[in-house]
């Protein structure tokens, strides 16, 4: 393991830096990556962000977005950049399986691997770690990294601030979750002071849907929502055909799971969607209920206690039945 002083020394010389994040990156993944990008370019490094897959259109306005390389669309260039990197920043994930086909490329690289993350149980591929499961978002840890560990508060310019604000905003459900401490609000205030236009960022991220996406949401709530009061659980499942019918793209399904949690008394919510190769589950819970335990135990996934995800190789119908069959085991926890 590298200590902070050694990493700081390393960053005094221009480096070839690759920043990567988990597949299907969300607001925190992209906000952290591009926040770090906009910071490191000011220090004179050659920096590239590589995402394992594409990501939602509502994140494409982020400062630095044109510099992002998508691995699945540009595998040769991505491989070359990873091979040439002297430092690889791994942001918002802590197991290399989360970067899909880039897994072995990063594992075998001789670059110094810096992991900044807030998920449970790091796998241990990193040379330097800034990790806390108490952080509201990886973007919060990137803020700490820049301001405290690297002592570079003066480099939090408007672009860095905008990206980090976006990461914290999206991972805290717009500053609603229990992780949103007073300290988080202090950081947010500092980011606004540094130029983040809070009202504009909210508009760009949340008021940016297509008509189809809004109608799809209506369809899900009216026709697809299943409520199981005896388990204080509600879920929505959608097939590939339904996604096609509404021309649903990457990112359009994000956040729909949260609507199921807005019903009074519901403690566990799920969104189960049939993708081209497998079925993907998104779980959300309130209080102490361990959504991540269900994902880890039954759906080859994981995440946070209140926001977790996983996948299933079974059909959509079988996956829904499996999900329902698990609930009796958790009944006591759900109804307490
Ligand atoms: P989402 O439901 O938005 O896809 O994911 C919510 C959270 O669950 C993510 O922040 C991530 O921590 C976790 N997560 C989602 N899918 C997976 C998965 O397949 N494996 C693991 N380990 N975690 C996941
Ligand atoms: Mn995150």
XYZ file of C-alpha atoms and ligand atoms in Angstrom:
361
model
C 0.000 0.000 0.000
C 1.140 3.486 -0.915
C 0.844 6.224 1.708
C -0.745 9.606 1.067
C 2.576 11.490 1.029
C 3.973 9.144 -1.650
C 0.865 9.515 -3.813
C 1.067 13.284 -3.411
C 4.725 13.163 -4.507
C 3.829 11.031 -7.508
C 1.206 13.584 -8.537
C 3.848 16.346 -8.535
C 5.160 14.949 -11.840
C 2.973 14.741 -14.979
C 1.446 11.258 -15.173
C -0.573 9.272 -17.716
C -3.764 8.834 -15.776
C -6.772 6.650 -16.533
C -9.905 7.145 -14.464
C -12.491 4.391 -14.557
C -15.744 3.568 -12.817
C -18.361 0.819 -12.683
C -20.376 -0.365 -15.685
C -23.632 1.448 -16.460
C -22.270 4.462 -14.549
C -24.721 6.571 -12.560
C -24.529 10.207 -11.450
C -22.039 9.493 -8.675
C -19.827 7.354 -10.918
C -19.689 10.008 -13.672
C -19.634 12.974 -11.270
C -16.713 11.471 -9.333
C -14.814 10.497 -12.489
C -15.222 13.830 -14.251
C -14.668 15.754 -10.997
C -11.344 13.941 -10.648
C -10.629 14.509 -14.368
C -11.198 18.266 -14.115
C -8.976 18.379 -11.018
C -6.079 16.342 -12.412
C -5.868 18.183 -15.761
C -5.244 21.389 -13.792
C -2.210 19.674 -12.235
C -0.765 19.012 -15.676
C -1.490 15.299 -16.021
C -2.584 13.569 -19.216
C -5.957 12.223 -18.127
C -8.551 9.981 -19.777
C -11.819 8.708 -18.374
C -12.816 5.238 -19.608
C -16.256 3.841 -18.765
C -16.841 0.090 -19.220
C -20.208 0.782 -20.936
C -22.388 3.670 -22.044
C -24.311 5.803 -19.575
C -27.504 7.880 -19.515
C -27.958 10.913 -21.775
C -28.919 13.012 -18.752
C -25.250 12.866 -17.652
C -23.750 13.897 -20.996
C -23.764 17.612 -20.159
C -21.175 17.132 -17.374
C -17.997 19.208 -17.860
C -15.344 17.013 -19.498
C -17.872 14.563 -20.990
C -16.401 14.816 -24.542
C -13.143 13.378 -23.163
C -14.800 10.137 -22.010
C -13.958 6.944 -23.911
C -16.542 4.148 -23.755
C -14.765 0.789 -23.672
C -17.436 -1.176 -25.540
C -17.390 1.390 -28.366
C -13.612 1.850 -28.436
C -11.915 -1.275 -27.092
C -8.577 -0.824 -28.891
C -8.030 2.753 -27.777
C -9.165 1.854 -24.232
C -6.705 -1.062 -24.043
C -3.880 1.176 -25.237
C -4.709 3.888 -22.691
C -4.845 1.346 -19.853
C -1.562 -0.226 -20.970
C 0.134 3.206 -21.096
C -1.259 4.450 -17.766
C 1.045 5.122 -14.838
C -1.872 5.688 -12.446
C -5.384 4.234 -12.637
C -8.095 5.791 -10.494
C -10.908 3.334 -9.706
C -13.905 5.328 -8.548
C -17.243 4.209 -7.064
C -16.480 0.468 -7.138
C -14.222 -1.868 -5.201
C -14.385 -5.184 -7.065
C -12.951 -5.482 -10.575
C -15.932 -7.578 -11.704
C -17.852 -4.261 -11.685
C -15.877 -3.059 -14.739
C -16.840 -6.038 -16.931
C -14.316 -6.824 -19.670
C -11.850 -4.230 -18.380
C -11.331 -6.394 -15.282
C -8.194 -8.273 -16.429
C -6.713 -5.235 -18.195
C -6.734 -3.235 -14.980
C -5.737 -6.184 -12.795
C -2.665 -6.914 -14.918
C -1.582 -3.311 -15.365
C 1.550 -2.168 -13.542
C 0.031 1.255 -12.918
C -0.519 2.470 -9.371
C -4.173 1.733 -8.614
C -5.977 4.299 -6.517
C -9.393 3.205 -5.249
C -11.877 5.764 -3.929
C -15.184 4.211 -2.954
C -18.016 3.824 -0.437
C -19.215 0.240 -1.018
C -18.848 -2.658 1.417
C -16.075 -5.260 1.296
C -13.294 -4.058 -1.028
C -11.768 -6.891 -3.020
C -8.215 -5.618 -2.529
C -6.763 -4.904 -5.985
C -5.669 -1.381 -5.028
C -2.324 0.220 -4.082
C -3.888 3.253 -2.425
C -7.309 3.419 -0.810
C -9.601 6.225 0.277
C -12.660 4.301 1.365
C -15.537 4.780 3.771
C -18.933 3.136 3.812
C -20.216 6.143 5.757
C -19.680 8.501 2.852
C -22.889 9.630 1.157
C -21.259 9.330 -2.268
C -17.905 8.605 -3.824
C -17.977 12.255 -4.942
C -17.817 13.216 -1.249
C -14.644 11.129 -0.891
C -13.210 12.736 -4.041
C -13.881 16.124 -2.427
C -11.967 14.964 0.703
C -9.202 13.582 -1.464
C -8.711 16.897 -3.276
C -9.182 19.271 -0.356
C -7.757 17.360 2.628
C -5.464 14.589 1.376
C -3.965 16.534 -1.551
C -4.468 19.954 0.097
C -5.713 21.422 -3.192
C -8.933 23.265 -2.243
C -7.876 26.059 -4.613
C -8.280 23.636 -7.545
C -12.000 23.096 -6.880
C -13.090 25.242 -9.825
C -16.568 25.490 -11.301
C -16.167 22.325 -13.386
C -14.901 20.191 -10.483
C -17.607 21.617 -8.197
C -20.360 20.927 -10.746
C -19.306 17.294 -11.165
C -18.956 16.600 -7.436
C -22.274 18.308 -6.672
C -23.947 16.036 -9.233
C -22.424 12.920 -7.640
C -23.530 13.816 -4.120
C -26.964 14.997 -5.268
C -27.764 11.791 -7.148
C -26.401 9.354 -4.515
C -28.281 11.054 -1.673
C -31.625 11.165 -3.526
C -31.273 14.967 -3.599
C -29.980 15.193 -0.013
C -32.758 13.055 1.498
C -31.046 9.866 2.643
C -29.685 9.243 6.152
C -26.156 9.600 4.781
C -26.813 13.326 4.218
C -25.057 14.613 7.335
C -24.374 18.201 8.334
C -20.862 17.637 6.941
C -22.375 16.769 3.549
C -24.306 20.042 3.599
C -21.078 21.919 4.449
C -19.397 20.298 1.446
C -22.374 21.184 -0.765
C -22.221 24.796 0.442
C -18.530 24.889 -0.455
C -19.247 23.449 -3.911
C -21.883 26.132 -4.505
C -19.336 28.742 -3.387
C -16.913 27.241 -5.892
C -19.391 27.763 -8.728
C -21.784 24.786 -8.791
C -25.156 26.133 -9.968
C -27.392 23.946 -7.845
C -30.733 24.872 -9.473
C -29.307 24.328 -12.953
C -27.778 20.943 -12.089
C -31.110 19.704 -10.690
C -32.831 20.822 -13.887
C -30.240 19.181 -16.158
C -30.446 15.852 -14.342
C -34.071 15.586 -13.324
C -36.027 17.643 -15.866
C -34.450 16.022 -18.849
C -36.724 13.134 -19.756
C -38.350 12.265 -23.038
C -42.133 12.166 -23.326
C -41.857 8.389 -23.752
C -39.996 8.035 -20.483
C -42.680 9.919 -18.590
C -45.438 7.838 -20.215
C -43.466 4.669 -19.408
C -43.329 5.752 -15.757
C -47.106 6.263 -15.829
C -47.571 2.824 -17.386
C -45.391 1.198 -14.699
C -47.270 2.873 -11.854
C -50.727 2.191 -13.250
C -50.309 -1.287 -14.703
C -47.171 -2.899 -13.344
C -46.938 -1.986 -9.683
C -47.572 -4.940 -7.357
C -48.108 -4.182 -3.665
C -47.753 -6.915 -1.035
C -48.919 -5.258 2.186
C -48.358 -8.437 4.223
C -44.627 -8.074 3.503
C -44.601 -4.264 3.320
C -43.093 -4.730 -0.125
C -43.920 -3.264 -3.526
C -42.326 -4.085 -6.856
C -42.513 -3.345 -10.562
C -41.350 -5.777 -13.233
C -41.037 -4.986 -16.936
C -40.236 -7.100 -19.963
C -37.922 -6.399 -22.874
C -40.973 -5.973 -25.068
C -42.395 -3.279 -22.787
C -39.054 -1.437 -22.859
C -39.110 -1.549 -26.648
C -42.703 -0.380 -26.819
C -41.739 2.844 -25.014
C -38.274 3.088 -26.641
C -36.622 2.992 -23.238
C -32.849 3.629 -23.264
C -29.987 3.347 -20.770
C -30.815 5.369 -17.695
C -34.510 5.786 -18.433
C -35.445 3.198 -15.809
C -33.288 4.796 -13.117
C -35.268 6.097 -10.159
C -38.502 4.266 -10.975
C -37.908 1.897 -8.047
C -38.127 4.851 -5.663
C -41.795 5.437 -6.495
C -42.681 2.066 -4.987
C -41.098 3.204 -1.711
C -43.276 6.314 -1.540
C -46.331 4.227 -0.541
C -47.011 4.642 3.153
C -45.758 1.616 5.120
C -43.655 0.083 2.335
C -40.175 -0.909 3.541
C -38.838 -2.811 0.540
C -39.165 -1.890 -3.115
C -37.882 -3.637 -6.220
C -37.633 -2.843 -9.902
C -37.065 -5.971 -11.974
C -36.249 -5.499 -15.633
C -35.544 -7.920 -18.464
C -32.398 -6.746 -20.257
C -31.011 -8.279 -23.456
C -28.793 -10.845 -21.714
C -30.147 -11.144 -18.180
C -32.667 -9.891 -15.689
C -31.536 -6.941 -13.555
C -32.902 -6.153 -10.114
C -32.782 -2.853 -8.236
C -33.775 -2.958 -4.593
C -34.426 -0.099 -2.189
C -35.316 -0.302 1.490
C -35.858 1.905 4.491
C -34.307 1.752 7.962
C -32.269 -1.313 8.896
C -33.646 -3.621 6.238
C -30.657 -5.130 4.371
C -31.512 -4.904 0.664
C -27.869 -5.709 -0.125
C -28.105 -9.033 1.728
C -30.927 -10.213 -0.546
C -28.966 -9.117 -3.639
C -25.802 -10.831 -2.480
C -27.434 -14.054 -1.325
C -29.873 -14.612 -4.179
C -28.999 -12.382 -7.103
C -25.235 -12.371 -7.514
C -25.022 -8.720 -6.526
C -24.651 -6.393 -3.573
C -24.580 -2.706 -2.760
C -25.613 -0.615 0.203
C -28.104 -1.553 2.915
C -30.822 0.697 1.484
C -29.871 0.615 -2.214
C -28.642 -2.556 -3.824
C -28.746 -4.433 -7.088
C -28.142 -7.786 -8.679
C -28.862 -9.957 -11.684
C -30.544 -13.242 -12.503
C -29.960 -15.718 -15.317
C -33.533 -17.003 -15.003
C -36.518 -15.674 -16.971
C -38.310 -12.537 -15.855
C -41.207 -14.564 -14.500
C -38.941 -16.969 -12.614
C -36.976 -14.046 -11.184
C -40.159 -12.369 -9.952
C -41.276 -15.648 -8.381
C -37.918 -16.112 -6.727
C -38.057 -12.588 -5.334
C -41.531 -13.227 -3.918
C -40.468 -16.587 -2.474
C -37.687 -14.911 -0.457
C -40.012 -12.499 1.348
C -41.437 -14.932 3.958
C -37.876 -15.458 5.284
C -37.604 -11.718 5.867
C -41.149 -11.200 7.124
C -40.118 -10.447 10.712
C -37.632 -7.818 9.623
C -40.093 -6.309 7.149
C -43.058 -5.934 9.480
C -41.266 -4.905 12.664
P -29.054 0.320 -8.946
O -30.252 -0.327 -8.363
O -29.207 1.798 -9.021
O -28.577 -0.320 -10.190
O -27.890 0.060 -7.905
C -27.962 0.495 -6.572
C -26.658 0.158 -5.885
O -26.548 -1.252 -5.815
C -25.429 0.615 -6.661
O -24.962 1.830 -6.146
C -24.434 -0.463 -6.394
O -23.787 -0.193 -5.202
C -25.255 -1.696 -6.133
N -25.352 -2.631 -7.250
C -26.205 -2.579 -8.304
N -26.042 -3.646 -9.115
C -25.072 -4.400 -8.552
C -24.454 -5.646 -8.906
O -24.785 -6.292 -9.894
N -23.461 -6.081 -8.069
C -23.096 -5.404 -6.944
N -22.120 -5.909 -6.166
N -23.660 -4.248 -6.581
C -24.627 -3.742 -7.363
Mn -21.849 5.895 -5.391
